[in-house]
Coordinates of C-alpha atoms in Angstrom, one line a residue:
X1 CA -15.0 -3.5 27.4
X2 CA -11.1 -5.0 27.9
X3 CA -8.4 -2.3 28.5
X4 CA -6.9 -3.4 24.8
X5 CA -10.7 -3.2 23.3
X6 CA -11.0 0.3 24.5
X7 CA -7.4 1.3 23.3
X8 CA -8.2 0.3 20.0
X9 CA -11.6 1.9 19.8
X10 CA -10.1 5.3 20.7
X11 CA -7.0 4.7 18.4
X12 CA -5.9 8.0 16.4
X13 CA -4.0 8.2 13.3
X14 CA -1.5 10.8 13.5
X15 CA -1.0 12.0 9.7
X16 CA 1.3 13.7 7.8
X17 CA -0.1 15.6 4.5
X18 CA 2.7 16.5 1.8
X19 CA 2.0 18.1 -1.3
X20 CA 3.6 21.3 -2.6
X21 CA -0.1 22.7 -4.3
X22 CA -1.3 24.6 -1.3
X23 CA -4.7 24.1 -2.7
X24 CA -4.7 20.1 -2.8
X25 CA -2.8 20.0 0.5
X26 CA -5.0 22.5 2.2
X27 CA -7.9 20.4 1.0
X28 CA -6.6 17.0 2.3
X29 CA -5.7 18.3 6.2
X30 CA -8.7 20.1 6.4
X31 CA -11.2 16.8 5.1
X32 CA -9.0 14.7 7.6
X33 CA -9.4 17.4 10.1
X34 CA -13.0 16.2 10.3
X35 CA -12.4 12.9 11.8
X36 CA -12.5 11.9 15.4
X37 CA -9.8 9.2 14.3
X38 CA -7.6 11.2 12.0
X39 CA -5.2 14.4 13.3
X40 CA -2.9 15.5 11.3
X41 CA 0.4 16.6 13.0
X42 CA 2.3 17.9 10.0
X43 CA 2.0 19.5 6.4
X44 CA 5.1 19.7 4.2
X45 CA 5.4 21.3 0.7
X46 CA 8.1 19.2 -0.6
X47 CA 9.6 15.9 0.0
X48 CA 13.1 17.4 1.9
X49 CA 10.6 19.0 4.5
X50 CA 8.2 15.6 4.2
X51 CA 11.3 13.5 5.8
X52 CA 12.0 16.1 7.7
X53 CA 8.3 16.2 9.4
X54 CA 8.2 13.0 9.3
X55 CA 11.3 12.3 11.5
X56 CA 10.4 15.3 14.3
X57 CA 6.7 13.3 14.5
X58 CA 6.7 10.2 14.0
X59 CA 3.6 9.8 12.0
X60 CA 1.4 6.6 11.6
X61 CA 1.2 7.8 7.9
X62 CA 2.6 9.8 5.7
X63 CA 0.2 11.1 2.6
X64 CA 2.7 12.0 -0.1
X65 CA 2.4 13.4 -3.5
X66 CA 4.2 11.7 -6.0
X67 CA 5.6 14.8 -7.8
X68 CA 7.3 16.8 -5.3
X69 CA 10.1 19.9 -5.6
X70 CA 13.6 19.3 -3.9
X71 CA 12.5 15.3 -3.6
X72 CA 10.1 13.3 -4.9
X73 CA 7.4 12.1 -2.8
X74 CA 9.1 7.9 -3.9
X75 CA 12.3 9.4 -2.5
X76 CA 10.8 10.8 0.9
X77 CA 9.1 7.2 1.2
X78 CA 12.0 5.2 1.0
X79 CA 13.7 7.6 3.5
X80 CA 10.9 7.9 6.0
X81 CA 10.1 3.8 5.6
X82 CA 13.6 2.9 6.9
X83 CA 14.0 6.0 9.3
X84 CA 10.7 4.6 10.7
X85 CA 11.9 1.1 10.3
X86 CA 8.4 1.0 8.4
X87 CA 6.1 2.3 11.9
X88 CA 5.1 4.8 9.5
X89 CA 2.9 4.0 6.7
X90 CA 2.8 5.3 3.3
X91 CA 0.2 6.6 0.8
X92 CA 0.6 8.1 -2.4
X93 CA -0.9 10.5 -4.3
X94 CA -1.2 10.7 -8.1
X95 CA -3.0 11.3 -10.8
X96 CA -3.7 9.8 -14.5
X97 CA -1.2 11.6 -15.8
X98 CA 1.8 10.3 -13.5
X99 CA 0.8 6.0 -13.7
X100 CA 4.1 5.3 -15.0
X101 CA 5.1 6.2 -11.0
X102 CA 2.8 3.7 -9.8
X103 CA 4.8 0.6 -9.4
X104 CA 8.3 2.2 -7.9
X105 CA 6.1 3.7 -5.5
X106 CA 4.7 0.1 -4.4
X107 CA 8.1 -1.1 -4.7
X108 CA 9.7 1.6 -2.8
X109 CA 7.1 0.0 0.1
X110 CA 4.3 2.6 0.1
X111 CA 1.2 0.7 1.1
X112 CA -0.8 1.9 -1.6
X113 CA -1.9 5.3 -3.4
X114 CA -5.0 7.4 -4.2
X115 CA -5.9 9.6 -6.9
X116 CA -6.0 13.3 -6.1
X117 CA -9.5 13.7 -7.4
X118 CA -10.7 10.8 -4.8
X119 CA -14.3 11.1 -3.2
X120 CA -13.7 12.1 0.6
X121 CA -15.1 8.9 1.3
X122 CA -12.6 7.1 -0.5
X123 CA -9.9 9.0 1.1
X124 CA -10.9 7.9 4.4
X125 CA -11.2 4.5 3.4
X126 CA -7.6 4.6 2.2
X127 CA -6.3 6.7 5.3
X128 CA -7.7 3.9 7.4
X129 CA -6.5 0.8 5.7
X130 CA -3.2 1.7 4.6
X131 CA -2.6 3.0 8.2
X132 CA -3.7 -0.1 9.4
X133 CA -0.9 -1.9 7.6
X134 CA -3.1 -3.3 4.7
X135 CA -2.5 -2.1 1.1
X136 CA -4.8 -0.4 -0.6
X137 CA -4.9 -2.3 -3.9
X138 CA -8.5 -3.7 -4.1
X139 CA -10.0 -1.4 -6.7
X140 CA -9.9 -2.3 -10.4
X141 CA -7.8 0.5 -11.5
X142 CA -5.5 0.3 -9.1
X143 CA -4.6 -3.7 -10.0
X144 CA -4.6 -2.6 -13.6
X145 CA -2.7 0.2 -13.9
X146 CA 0.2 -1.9 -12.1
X147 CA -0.3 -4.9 -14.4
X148 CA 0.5 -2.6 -17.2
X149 CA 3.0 -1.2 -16.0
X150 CA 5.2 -4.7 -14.7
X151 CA 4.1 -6.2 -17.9
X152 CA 5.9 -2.8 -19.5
X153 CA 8.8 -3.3 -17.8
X154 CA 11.6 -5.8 -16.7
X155 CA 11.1 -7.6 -13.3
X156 CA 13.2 -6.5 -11.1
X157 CA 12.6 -9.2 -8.1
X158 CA 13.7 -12.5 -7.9
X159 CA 11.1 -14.3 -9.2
X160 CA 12.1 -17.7 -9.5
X161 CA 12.3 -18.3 -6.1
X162 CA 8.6 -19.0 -6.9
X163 CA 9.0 -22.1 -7.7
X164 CA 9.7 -23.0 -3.7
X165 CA 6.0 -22.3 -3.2
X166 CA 3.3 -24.9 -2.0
X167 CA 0.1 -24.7 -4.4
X168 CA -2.2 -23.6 -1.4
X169 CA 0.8 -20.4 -0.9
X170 CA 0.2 -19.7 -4.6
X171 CA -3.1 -19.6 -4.4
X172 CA -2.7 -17.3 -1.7
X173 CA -0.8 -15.0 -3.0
X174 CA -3.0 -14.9 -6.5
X175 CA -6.0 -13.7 -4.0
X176 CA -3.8 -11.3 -2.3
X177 CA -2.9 -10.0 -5.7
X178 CA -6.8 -9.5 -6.5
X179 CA -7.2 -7.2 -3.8
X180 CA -9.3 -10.1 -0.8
X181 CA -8.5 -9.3 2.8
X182 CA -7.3 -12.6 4.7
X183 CA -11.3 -12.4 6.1
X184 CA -12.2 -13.4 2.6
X185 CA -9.2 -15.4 1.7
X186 CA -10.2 -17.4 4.5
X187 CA -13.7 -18.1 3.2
X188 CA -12.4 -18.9 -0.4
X189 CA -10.1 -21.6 0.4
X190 CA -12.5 -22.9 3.1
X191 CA -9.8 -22.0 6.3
X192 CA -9.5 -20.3 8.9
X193 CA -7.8 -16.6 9.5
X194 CA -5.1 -18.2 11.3
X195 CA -4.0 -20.7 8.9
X196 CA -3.9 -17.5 6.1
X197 CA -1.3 -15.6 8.1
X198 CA 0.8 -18.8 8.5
X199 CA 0.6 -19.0 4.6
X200 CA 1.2 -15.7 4.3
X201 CA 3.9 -15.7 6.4
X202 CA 5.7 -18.0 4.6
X203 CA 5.7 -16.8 1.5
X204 CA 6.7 -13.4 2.6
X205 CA 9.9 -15.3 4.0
X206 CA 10.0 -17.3 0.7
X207 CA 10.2 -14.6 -1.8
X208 CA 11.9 -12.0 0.9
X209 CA 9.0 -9.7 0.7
X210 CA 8.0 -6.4 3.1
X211 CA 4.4 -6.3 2.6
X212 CA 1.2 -6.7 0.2
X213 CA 1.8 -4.6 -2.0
X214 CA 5.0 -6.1 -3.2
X215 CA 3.3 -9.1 -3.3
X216 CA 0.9 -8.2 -5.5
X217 CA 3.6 -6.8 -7.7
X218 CA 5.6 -10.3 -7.6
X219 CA 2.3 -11.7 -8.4
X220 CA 1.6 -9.5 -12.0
X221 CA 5.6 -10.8 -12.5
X222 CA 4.8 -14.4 -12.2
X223 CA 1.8 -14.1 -14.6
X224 CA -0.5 -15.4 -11.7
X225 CA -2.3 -12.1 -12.0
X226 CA -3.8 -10.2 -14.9
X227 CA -4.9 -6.9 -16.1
X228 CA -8.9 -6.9 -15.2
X229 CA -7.6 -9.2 -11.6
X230 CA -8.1 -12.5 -13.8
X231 CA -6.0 -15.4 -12.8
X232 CA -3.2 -16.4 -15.0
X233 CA -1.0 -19.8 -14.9
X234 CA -1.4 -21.4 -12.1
X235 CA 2.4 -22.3 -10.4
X236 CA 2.9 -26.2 -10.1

């Protein structure tokens, strides 16, 4: 096994857990306790102390609550993303009742977010890949609950600067929106991992964006995407 092989294998992810119900927050450190590859190295009860944590250890992720006392867990985001100059990652946490927060979290740069009553498996799952720098918008909910809510709502990114894409960065982006990893973009469009980054690439520098997730947001704007993940219009 290569030195780099081995570092990745025994990789940790260094968590931070904020939520002010002691209960839910107890819950959380304690289920990611469990894992070889999870330690968490802070717990806040509000968002002031989040950003606070956050800043004294430099945590690969930060699991925020939404609704938080003394600052919201969108405000700590924004504030520990540019503190970290986006080293740290972030996940959300909501529930049913808060999916109007869904999309400023996403566009405040969190990577993703998970319902409070997730399965510890999902959890994991979302720990992993949002730490990992992916965004966790695969499920079905998750891409329809942010359709909703863009089609609610006036777009607030530039989005005709669309109209600089190639087809094949369109198409792209469409499959980004409907939650495919660039493995299995890749095997859709018939090329290889390499030549999905270099898209990708591009059409992060084309429409200025930070990471998936906004992506998939510019995506629902542009009517490429729609509620359910079916294709809309196809750019020109």
């Amino acid at each position: 096994m290569t030195p780099v092989a081995r570092e990745r294998e025994t990789h940790v992810i260094r968590a931070l857990v904020a939520d002010d119900q002691a209960v839910v927050r107890t819950g959380f450190v304690n289920l990611l306790g469990t894992q070889e590859d999870i330690e968490v190295v802070g717990e806040a009860e509000d968002g002031a102390q989040a950003v606070r944590i956050a800043g004294e250890t430099r945590p690969d992720l930060a699991l925020l609550d939404i609704r938080m006392p003394h600052k919201n867990g969108i405000e700590a985001a924004r504030e520990i993303l540019a503190a970290s100059g986006g080293a740290t990652k972030v996940l959300m946490l909501t529930t049913f009742g808060l999916d109007e927060y869904v999309y400023d979290a996403l566009a405040a740069g969190a990577g993703g977010f998970l319902l409070k009553d997730a399965t510890f498996p999902e959890l994991l799952h979302a720990v992993r890949v949002v730490a990992a720098g992916d965004a966790l918008l695969s499920p079905a909910i998750t891409k329809r609950l942010i359709a909703e809510f863009v089609h609610a709502r006036a777009s607030r990114l530039p989005v005709h600067w669309a109209a600089d894409l190639t087809a094949r960065e369109t198409e792209v982006l469409t499959l980004i929106a409907r939650g495919l990893s660039n493995a299995e973009i890749a095997g859709r469009l018939t090329i290889t991992d390499h030549t999905v980054k270099t898209h990708i690439n591009r059409l992060f520098a084309k429409l200025e964006l930070r990471d998936r997730a906004q992506a998939v947001i510019v995506a629902y704007e542009l009517g490429l995407v729609r509620a359910g993940g079916e294709s809309g219009a196809r750019h020109r």
